[in-house]
Amino acid sequence: MPTSPRVMTDRALEVDASGKTDVGLLRSENQDCIFVDQAQGFYVVLDGMGGHQGGATASRVARDVMVETIAQGRETWPPGKLLVEACKAAGSAVHLQARADRELHGMGTTVVALAMPRVNQALIAHVGDSRAYLLRKGRLRRLTADHTIVAELVSAGKLTPEQAIDHPHASVLSRNLGGLQTTEVDLLEVELEEADRLLLCSDGLNGYATRNAIEQVLSGAATPEEATTDLIELAKRGGGGDNISAVVVEIGRASSELPETIEETGAGAWWSRRPLFMEVCRSMGLGTSPLASSLTEADALDLLGGSFCEAMYLDLEGTTGIHIWTYADSLVKAWFERDGRYGPVKELFDVLRAAALSVAKDVSRSDEDLGVCLEIALLRALIVGEMVVGGQISECIKVANETFASRRVTTDLPDATFANVATVPFSPTESPMPVGPEVNKCLADGAGAAKEQLGGDEYLMLHAIIDAAHSSASEFCGEADMSAAAIDLYGTRLLTEQEINPLLDGLETARVAHLAAVDALQVSPVARATALCALALAHQSLFHAFALVAVDAGKPTTDRLREMNASTSLMRARLERNEQHLAHFEVDIDTVEDLQS
Amino acid sequence: MSLEITERLEVLRDEALNTADFGPDAGGAEVFDAILSRVARTSETAPGLDMSLREALNRRLAWGENASAITVDGESVCKRLLAAVLRSFRDPEDTARVVVIIAEVSCTAASHLARNAVQRASKERALQRREMMVQRQLAAALGQQDELIQSYSTELKS
């Protein structure tokens, strides 16, 4: 790529950059794509989507087109315009390829691209939910706003930011490259200062790591390369459920003096105050912690406090978090494996934090700057430890979920020829859409209209079905467990066609009428679609729950028949034995008669 | 419904069946195929589609698969497909139409499995009655045998 005097004119300050992408822990393919050209000051992160191959193809096509467009248009367009045009050209290319190849239909990609025409100027273009962050003076600031439905609802004032955080469809995009022939691209300009760090990332990072954790890691890393490695590790430790990509660009000398200070004097200051740390731990009852209940108080104190103190010293000396990580991992893992509860772990970390801060306070008395640096370093290390606890808890939840799922789907037919295990285990899926006030009104009107239509002898049952579906749709987006409703509906009926078929017909009648009533309402298409979706899910859940109840109700009959078959077989065997017995008797009697004659 | 929507649903197959985890023979494929056919509805009639779905479900039952597991398979596929449709479809009208069809097919499958459970229970009750009759006859025969054995035994002793 030719160097242009227009792009990158100022090289007085050093710019250091690094980019990494990782498949994550759950995906089989990396559909993310990055591009880092430090010489030209051009950096991109793309997150592809669209089924098998589509996502990876979309992100790679978009990257190549952007790089080519930037190279060709540098002499003719100003940098901002050039960046936007590059994004648009990439979107158009992805769209055309998706239309041309049926296998790639529906593919698209997000993009966040950074161009630095000057070292102190950043131009950021983005589409979708890949993000750009700025770390300045240790504080992380998000620069881009996600192009998601939820973000737009927040902007429009229809959702509060708090509601958006846990929104089930937080990741549904409103814009991407490739979905349409032309794409609207957001461009922003940032004046940079020395020591700033810019982070471009895909949602595989910010979706699996908190903002605070990203801030800690980004500010704590010595170099951009270390930062990208640590950020990817951070997302993996948070679950790693998506592809993870991060590009970090550092302007000037960004590395803080903190690591050097800590390495040089902080570690020593910490170790020299080990007795103080241990004394605080002892006074706060660490020696009687349930985590080491089998040990004497002194041994428990040594294990929990002494090991922490040593791990912290080693981490401070090397400014890493690996020793605290290992300390927390081995301790907490063993505790949870023994079915330990979270409370004692929390108490442990509370004690360790209090004791560590008392050490930092003591250091501050003699050297205030060192005390502050040490306090920051200690708190970072404790965050690492708490992250380990979070990871272990999520592992426990995962195991509990799997156990629950296997109990739910594994039903037994002992004599079945084939394995009776479900091929698709229960897995919680996302709720369909938000149920806002308009949708709620739509659901209420629909339920009322449907009930009015449904009369006849069975109206009580039909109304009960509609009420159950309405309740699930309005309160839980249709995701509520309908087992209880299905059991109520089944009541004390016998499993006969006369008693069950009317119920099944009623379920069908109520479902059709309910959906038709909502479909006929004069409301916005989005509200109607949301209401229909929640209702459809509720009715289908009720139907499936009812089917499971019916299948379960048939099991006693099957078991009884099996018992009777076994009993008949025994009787037949006894009859056969008696026949043989009688035959022997007849032979004996004949023999006696012969002897007598 | 347009061919384009059918194609857009087709590309969601892997996601709906979760083939990444369960392979190409993932359970619930019959439900997904029925949804596709219902959306396309080019040559087949609705009862025809119902028959295809029912035959596919009956085949799984006949091969010894558990009705509860088949029900859960169908429900899971529909839930995943629903989530995928909501994420990938932009036009609310299209979304609504597809969602209604998914629910329709899903409920048809569940209804069929429930009716199948009822039929099976009826059949098993009839078999129980037959078994009771057989047992009564066997009990009578065993009684006669016992009497005969008793008389032979007495005869031999005397």
Tab-separated table of N, CA and C in Angstrom, chain A residues 359-480:
chain	number	residue	atom	x	y	z
A	359	VAL	N	-2.931	-2.546	54.543
A	359	VAL	CA	-1.500	-2.499	54.207
A	359	VAL	C	-1.215	-1.268	53.342
A	360	ALA	N	-2.071	-1.047	52.325
A	360	ALA	CA	-1.879	0.102	51.434
A	360	ALA	C	-1.938	1.409	52.238
A	361	LYS	N	-2.848	1.431	53.206
A	361	LYS	CA	-2.986	2.629	54.035
A	361	LYS	C	-1.718	2.866	54.861
A	362	ASP	N	-1.179	1.769	55.351
A	362	ASP	CA	0.047	1.863	56.150
A	362	ASP	C	1.212	2.368	55.284
A	363	VAL	N	1.264	1.901	54.038
A	363	VAL	CA	2.321	2.356	53.127
A	363	VAL	C	2.150	3.848	52.843
A	364	SER	N	0.889	4.280	52.695
A	364	SER	CA	0.607	5.692	52.389
A	364	SER	C	1.153	6.631	53.462
A	365	ARG	N	1.205	6.151	54.689
A	365	ARG	CA	1.687	7.023	55.780
A	365	ARG	C	3.132	7.456	55.537
A	366	SER	N	3.907	6.510	54.970
A	366	SER	CA	5.310	6.862	54.732
A	366	SER	C	5.542	7.398	53.313
A	367	ASP	N	4.781	6.890	52.347
A	367	ASP	CA	4.951	7.336	50.964
A	367	ASP	C	3.566	7.351	50.301
A	368	GLU	N	3.011	8.561	50.222
A	368	GLU	CA	1.615	8.653	49.762
A	368	GLU	C	1.446	8.138	48.333
A	369	ASP	N	2.362	8.538	47.424
A	369	ASP	CA	2.242	8.108	46.019
A	369	ASP	C	2.312	6.587	45.901
A	370	LEU	N	3.283	6.041	46.600
A	370	LEU	CA	3.429	4.582	46.541
A	370	LEU	C	2.189	3.897	47.107
A	371	GLY	N	1.639	4.461	48.161
A	371	GLY	CA	0.430	3.898	48.762
A	371	GLY	C	-0.724	3.868	47.780
A	372	VAL	N	-0.897	4.977	47.041
A	372	VAL	CA	-1.991	5.032	46.061
A	372	VAL	C	-1.757	3.991	44.959
A	373	CYS	N	-0.519	3.954	44.446
A	373	CYS	CA	-0.202	2.976	43.393
A	373	CYS	C	-0.441	1.550	43.884
A	374	LEU	N	-0.013	1.307	45.129
A	374	LEU	CA	-0.168	-0.045	45.667
A	374	LEU	C	-1.647	-0.394	45.831
A	375	GLU	N	-2.405	0.588	46.290
A	375	GLU	CA	-3.848	0.341	46.474
A	375	GLU	C	-4.506	-0.039	45.147
A	376	ILE	N	-4.146	0.705	44.085
A	376	ILE	CA	-4.724	0.395	42.765
A	376	ILE	C	-4.332	-1.021	42.345
A	377	ALA	N	-3.036	-1.331	42.532
A	377	ALA	CA	-2.559	-2.656	42.112
A	377	ALA	C	-3.245	-3.766	42.917
A	378	LEU	N	-3.445	-3.535	44.213
A	378	LEU	CA	-4.097	-4.554	45.055
A	378	LEU	C	-5.549	-4.751	44.632
A	379	LEU	N	-6.222	-3.632	44.362
A	379	LEU	CA	-7.632	-3.750	43.962
A	379	LEU	C	-7.762	-4.472	42.618
A	380	ARG	N	-6.816	-4.198	41.708
A	380	ARG	CA	-6.844	-4.913	40.423
A	380	ARG	C	-6.682	-6.415	40.631
A	381	ALA	N	-5.751	-6.758	41.508
A	381	ALA	CA	-5.513	-8.184	41.753
A	381	ALA	C	-6.748	-8.831	42.385
A	382	LEU	N	-7.409	-8.087	43.287
A	382	LEU	CA	-8.615	-8.641	43.916
A	382	LEU	C	-9.738	-8.809	42.886
A	383	ILE	N	-9.793	-7.878	41.924
A	383	ILE	CA	-10.810	-8.030	40.855
A	383	ILE	C	-10.547	-9.315	40.081
A	384	VAL	N	-9.275	-9.592	39.829
A	384	VAL	CA	-8.925	-10.843	39.134
A	384	VAL	C	-9.461	-12.038	39.930
A	385	GLY	N	-9.218	-11.999	41.246
A	385	GLY	CA	-9.696	-13.093	42.101
A	385	GLY	C	-11.208	-13.220	42.052
A	386	GLU	N	-11.900	-12.094	42.065
A	386	GLU	CA	-13.364	-12.147	42.033
A	386	GLU	C	-13.876	-12.623	40.677
A	387	MET	N	-13.098	-12.318	39.636
A	387	MET	CA	-13.467	-12.836	38.318
A	387	MET	C	-13.406	-14.364	38.302
A	388	VAL	N	-12.424	-14.895	38.992
A	388	VAL	CA	-12.306	-16.357	39.072
A	388	VAL	C	-13.543	-16.938	39.751
A	389	VAL	N	-13.954	-16.279	40.831
A	389	VAL	CA	-15.147	-16.757	41.555
A	389	VAL	C	-16.353	-16.732	40.611
A	390	GLY	N	-16.479	-15.618	39.865
A	390	GLY	CA	-17.584	-15.512	38.906
A	390	GLY	C	-17.548	-16.638	37.893
A	391	GLY	N	-16.347	-16.932	37.402
A	391	GLY	CA	-16.196	-18.008	36.413
A	391	GLY	C	-16.605	-19.353	36.994
A	392	GLN	N	-16.197	-19.602	38.243
A	392	GLN	CA	-16.535	-20.877	38.888
A	392	GLN	C	-18.042	-20.978	39.126
A	393	ILE	N	-18.651	-19.859	39.498
A	393	ILE	CA	-20.106	-19.883	39.720
A	393	ILE	C	-20.818	-20.176	38.405
A	394	SER	N	-20.346	-19.555	37.326
A	394	SER	CA	-21.009	-19.807	36.038
A	394	SER	C	-20.835	-21.259	35.620
A	395	GLU	N	-19.679	-21.858	35.977
A	395	GLU	CA	-19.479	-23.286	35.689
A	395	GLU	C	-20.504	-24.129	36.456
A	396	CYS	N	-20.702	-23.771	37.737
A	396	CYS	CA	-21.664	-24.518	38.569
A	396	CYS	C	-23.066	-24.401	37.972
A	397	ILE	N	-23.414	-23.188	37.525
A	397	ILE	CA	-24.748	-22.983	36.955
A	397	ILE	C	-24.899	-23.811	35.687
A	398	LYS	N	-23.820	-23.852	34.903
A	398	LYS	CA	-23.859	-24.630	33.652
A	398	LYS	C	-24.120	-26.112	33.961
A	399	VAL	N	-23.390	-26.626	34.947
A	399	VAL	CA	-23.556	-28.039	35.315
A	399	VAL	C	-24.982	-28.283	35.809
A	400	ALA	N	-25.485	-27.347	36.653
A	400	ALA	CA	-26.847	-27.507	37.177
A	400	ALA	C	-27.868	-27.486	36.049
A	401	ASN	N	-27.641	-26.611	35.075
A	401	ASN	CA	-28.539	-26.521	33.917
A	401	ASN	C	-28.566	-27.826	33.142
A	402	GLU	N	-27.350	-28.384	32.930
A	402	GLU	CA	-27.266	-29.624	32.167
A	402	GLU	C	-27.966	-30.762	32.913
A	403	THR	N	-27.778	-30.789	34.227
A	403	THR	CA	-28.424	-31.830	35.030
A	403	THR	C	-29.936	-31.690	34.926
A	404	PHE	N	-30.380	-30.442	35.056
A	404	PHE	CA	-31.815	-30.179	34.971
A	404	PHE	C	-32.351	-30.597	33.607
A	405	ALA	N	-31.584	-30.238	32.553
A	405	ALA	CA	-32.016	-30.556	31.190
A	405	ALA	C	-32.115	-32.052	31.004
A	406	SER	N	-31.112	-32.792	31.499
A	406	SER	CA	-31.131	-34.239	31.292
A	406	SER	C	-32.293	-34.863	32.051
A	407	ARG	N	-32.632	-34.282	33.213
A	407	ARG	CA	-33.774	-34.823	33.961
A	407	ARG	C	-35.071	-34.552	33.225
A	408	ARG	N	-35.106	-33.383	32.586
A	408	ARG	CA	-36.346	-33.021	31.916
A	408	ARG	C	-36.593	-33.887	30.686
A	409	VAL	N	-35.535	-34.162	29.914
A	409	VAL	CA	-35.752	-34.830	28.627
A	409	VAL	C	-35.565	-36.335	28.679
A	410	THR	N	-34.910	-36.847	29.716
A	410	THR	CA	-34.660	-38.281	29.737
A	410	THR	C	-35.835	-38.996	30.376
A	411	THR	N	-36.591	-39.683	29.572
A	411	THR	CA	-37.706	-40.443	30.096
A	411	THR	C	-37.424	-41.898	29.796
A	412	ASP	N	-38.062	-42.786	30.560
A	412	ASP	CA	-37.595	-44.163	30.456
A	412	ASP	C	-38.630	-45.117	29.912
A	413	LEU	N	-38.221	-45.870	28.973
A	413	LEU	CA	-38.971	-47.012	28.478
A	413	LEU	C	-37.972	-48.156	28.522
A	414	PRO	N	-37.963	-48.939	29.573
A	414	PRO	CA	-36.868	-49.877	29.774
A	414	PRO	C	-36.680	-50.861	28.623
A	415	ASP	N	-37.792	-51.255	27.985
A	415	ASP	CA	-37.655	-52.289	26.976
A	415	ASP	C	-37.440	-51.735	25.571
A	416	ALA	N	-37.328	-50.419	25.453
A	416	ALA	CA	-37.192	-49.852	24.112
A	416	ALA	C	-35.896	-50.328	23.456
A	417	THR	N	-35.983	-50.542	22.157
A	417	THR	CA	-34.825	-51.057	21.432
A	417	THR	C	-33.752	-49.984	21.313
A	418	PHE	N	-34.194	-48.726	21.204
A	418	PHE	CA	-33.232	-47.658	20.944
A	418	PHE	C	-33.100	-46.748	22.157
A	419	ALA	N	-31.993	-46.036	22.164
A	419	ALA	CA	-31.722	-45.149	23.308
A	419	ALA	C	-32.790	-44.070	23.409
A	420	ASN	N	-33.336	-43.928	24.584
A	420	ASN	CA	-34.398	-42.941	24.771
A	420	ASN	C	-33.844	-41.647	25.318
A	421	VAL	N	-32.995	-41.015	24.575
A	421	VAL	CA	-32.516	-39.712	25.004
A	421	VAL	C	-32.868	-38.704	23.930
A	422	ALA	N	-33.192	-37.519	24.379
A	422	ALA	CA	-33.570	-36.493	23.411
A	422	ALA	C	-32.347	-36.098	22.596
A	423	THR	N	-32.552	-35.876	21.317
A	423	THR	CA	-31.419	-35.464	20.486
A	423	THR	C	-31.166	-33.970	20.606
A	424	VAL	N	-32.166	-33.238	20.995
A	424	VAL	CA	-31.969	-31.801	21.228
A	424	VAL	C	-32.355	-31.512	22.671
A	425	PRO	N	-31.389	-31.359	23.563
A	425	PRO	CA	-31.761	-31.133	24.955
A	425	PRO	C	-32.349	-29.742	25.146
A	426	PHE	N	-33.057	-29.601	26.254
A	426	PHE	CA	-33.646	-28.299	26.549
A	426	PHE	C	-32.541	-27.270	26.722
A	427	SER	N	-32.669	-26.199	26.034
A	427	SER	CA	-31.728	-25.106	26.264
A	427	SER	C	-32.527	-23.815	26.239
A	428	PRO	N	-32.321	-22.960	27.230
A	428	PRO	CA	-33.109	-21.730	27.251
A	428	PRO	C	-32.787	-20.865	26.038
A	429	THR	N	-33.793	-20.433	25.366
A	429	THR	CA	-33.570	-19.563	24.218
A	429	THR	C	-33.972	-18.148	24.590
A	430	GLU	N	-33.552	-17.228	23.768
A	430	GLU	CA	-33.845	-15.841	24.085
A	430	GLU	C	-35.339	-15.568	23.977
A	431	SER	N	-35.799	-14.624	24.774
A	431	SER	CA	-37.189	-14.201	24.653
A	431	SER	C	-37.364	-13.541	23.298
A	432	PRO	N	-38.551	-13.614	22.747
A	432	PRO	CA	-38.701	-13.142	21.384
A	432	PRO	C	-38.522	-11.646	21.191
A	433	MET	N	-39.249	-10.868	21.865
A	433	MET	CA	-39.190	-9.422	21.646
A	433	MET	C	-39.630	-8.706	22.924
A	434	PRO	N	-39.367	-7.428	23.032
A	434	PRO	CA	-39.833	-6.721	24.222
A	434	PRO	C	-41.343	-6.570	24.215
A	435	VAL	N	-41.932	-6.649	25.409
A	435	VAL	CA	-43.363	-6.419	25.508
A	435	VAL	C	-43.553	-5.062	26.172
A	436	GLY	N	-43.726	-4.045	25.370
A	436	GLY	CA	-43.900	-2.694	25.873
A	436	GLY	C	-45.368	-2.382	26.078
A	437	PRO	N	-45.662	-1.126	26.428
A	437	PRO	CA	-47.059	-0.766	26.709
A	437	PRO	C	-47.978	-0.979	25.496
A	438	GLU	N	-47.484	-0.613	24.305
A	438	GLU	CA	-48.338	-0.759	23.115
A	438	GLU	C	-48.641	-2.237	22.841
A	439	VAL	N	-47.610	-3.042	22.999
A	439	VAL	CA	-47.792	-4.478	22.770
A	439	VAL	C	-48.725	-5.064	23.822
A	440	ASN	N	-48.554	-4.602	25.067
A	440	ASN	CA	-49.419	-5.099	26.141
A	440	ASN	C	-50.883	-4.758	25.869
A	441	LYS	N	-51.093	-3.553	25.373
A	441	LYS	CA	-52.469	-3.156	25.057
A	441	LYS	C	-53.005	-4.033	23.917
A	442	CYS	N	-52.138	-4.247	22.957
A	442	CYS	CA	-52.492	-5.081	21.808
A	442	CYS	C	-52.882	-6.496	22.280
A	443	LEU	N	-52.093	-7.020	23.206
A	443	LEU	CA	-52.367	-8.367	23.730
A	443	LEU	C	-53.701	-8.383	24.497
A	444	ALA	N	-53.906	-7.347	25.300
A	444	ALA	CA	-55.143	-7.294	26.099
A	444	ALA	C	-56.360	-7.189	25.180
A	445	ASP	N	-56.271	-6.306	24.172
A	445	ASP	CA	-57.394	-6.165	23.234
A	445	ASP	C	-57.649	-7.468	22.483
A	446	GLY	N	-56.553	-8.098	22.078
A	446	GLY	CA	-56.676	-9.362	21.333
A	446	GLY	C	-57.350	-10.433	22.171
A	447	ALA	N	-56.928	-10.525	23.451
A	447	ALA	CA	-57.509	-11.546	24.338
A	447	ALA	C	-59.001	-11.278	24.517
A	448	GLY	N	-59.343	-9.995	24.709
A	448	GLY	CA	-60.758	-9.636	24.892
A	448	GLY	C	-61.584	-9.983	23.655
A	449	ALA	N	-61.034	-9.620	22.481
A	449	ALA	CA	-61.759	-9.885	21.235
A	449	ALA	C	-61.923	-11.381	20.998
A	450	ALA	N	-60.872	-12.130	21.291
A	450	ALA	CA	-60.932	-13.588	21.068
A	450	ALA	C	-61.971	-14.219	21.986
A	451	LYS	N	-62.007	-13.763	23.242
A	451	LYS	CA	-62.971	-14.328	24.190
A	451	LYS	C	-64.407	-14.038	23.741
A	452	GLU	N	-64.599	-12.837	23.201
A	452	GLU	CA	-65.958	-12.493	22.737
A	452	GLU	C	-66.411	-13.423	21.621
A	453	GLN	N	-65.448	-13.781	20.775
A	453	GLN	CA	-65.794	-14.653	19.645
A	453	GLN	C	-66.102	-16.079	20.085
A	454	LEU	N	-65.446	-16.512	21.157
A	454	LEU	CA	-65.542	-17.921	21.538
A	454	LEU	C	-66.646	-18.131	22.572
A	455	GLY	N	-67.731	-18.668	22.125
A	455	GLY	CA	-68.827	-18.951	23.050
A	455	GLY	C	-69.037	-20.462	23.116
A	456	GLY	N	-70.305	-20.840	23.217
A	456	GLY	CA	-70.634	-22.270	23.189
A	456	GLY	C	-70.416	-22.935	24.526
A	457	ASP	N	-70.623	-24.268	24.539
A	457	ASP	CA	-70.540	-25.023	25.789
A	457	ASP	C	-69.135	-25.005	26.391
A	458	GLU	N	-68.179	-24.907	25.515
A	458	GLU	CA	-66.802	-25.044	25.989
A	458	GLU	C	-66.162	-23.699	26.318
A	459	TYR	N	-66.964	-22.657	26.454
A	459	TYR	CA	-66.358	-21.332	26.545
A	459	TYR	C	-65.455	-21.163	27.760
A	460	LEU	N	-65.806	-21.860	28.854
A	460	LEU	CA	-64.971	-21.719	30.056
A	460	LEU	C	-63.554	-22.234	29.803
A	461	MET	N	-63.493	-23.405	29.132
A	461	MET	CA	-62.187	-23.993	28.839
A	461	MET	C	-61.412	-23.096	27.860
A	462	LEU	N	-62.114	-22.625	26.832
A	462	LEU	CA	-61.450	-21.781	25.821
A	462	LEU	C	-60.942	-20.485	26.448
A	463	HIS	N	-61.745	-19.904	27.316
A	463	HIS	CA	-61.324	-18.668	27.978
A	463	HIS	C	-60.124	-18.921	28.893
A	464	ALA	N	-60.120	-20.081	29.536
A	464	ALA	CA	-58.980	-20.413	30.415
A	464	ALA	C	-57.700	-20.536	29.586
A	465	ILE	N	-57.826	-21.136	28.395
A	465	ILE	CA	-56.642	-21.283	27.527
A	465	ILE	C	-56.142	-19.904	27.103
A	466	ILE	N	-57.084	-19.060	26.706
A	466	ILE	CA	-56.684	-17.719	26.261
A	466	ILE	C	-56.058	-16.933	27.414
A	467	ASP	N	-56.624	-17.066	28.600
A	467	ASP	CA	-56.058	-16.362	29.760
A	467	ASP	C	-54.631	-16.828	30.039
A	468	ALA	N	-54.426	-18.153	29.964
A	468	ALA	CA	-53.083	-18.686	30.252
A	468	ALA	C	-52.071	-18.168	29.225
A	469	ALA	N	-52.469	-18.194	27.953
A	469	ALA	CA	-51.555	-17.732	26.899
A	469	ALA	C	-51.314	-16.231	27.018
A	470	HIS	N	-52.386	-15.508	27.329
A	470	HIS	CA	-52.261	-14.051	27.458
A	470	HIS	C	-51.304	-13.690	28.605
A	471	SER	N	-51.479	-14.396	29.711
A	471	SER	CA	-50.629	-14.122	30.868
A	471	SER	C	-49.159	-14.382	30.535
A	472	SER	N	-48.896	-15.513	29.882
A	472	SER	CA	-47.507	-15.837	29.524
A	472	SER	C	-46.937	-14.823	28.542
A	473	ALA	N	-47.776	-14.430	27.558
A	473	ALA	CA	-47.294	-13.498	26.524
A	473	ALA	C	-47.020	-12.117	27.094
A	474	SER	N	-47.911	-11.635	27.961
A	474	SER	CA	-47.752	-10.261	28.443
A	474	SER	C	-46.708	-10.148	29.550
A	475	GLU	N	-46.581	-11.213	30.350
A	475	GLU	CA	-45.649	-11.106	31.476
A	475	GLU	C	-44.267	-11.655	31.174
A	476	PHE	N	-44.223	-12.679	30.301
A	476	PHE	CA	-42.931	-13.343	30.069
A	476	PHE	C	-42.577	-13.456	28.590
A	477	CYS	N	-43.148	-12.626	27.749
A	477	CYS	CA	-42.915	-12.679	26.292
A	477	CYS	C	-43.228	-14.070	25.741
A	478	GLY	N	-44.109	-14.799	26.386
A	478	GLY	CA	-44.467	-16.143	25.911
A	478	GLY	C	-43.525	-17.222	26.408
A	479	GLU	N	-42.550	-16.836	27.255
A	479	GLU	CA	-41.515	-17.777	27.675
A	479	GLU	C	-41.865	-18.523	28.963
A	480	ALA	N	-43.018	-18.245	29.544
A	480	ALA	CA	-43.345	-18.855	30.839
A	480	ALA	C	-43.477	-20.371	30.707
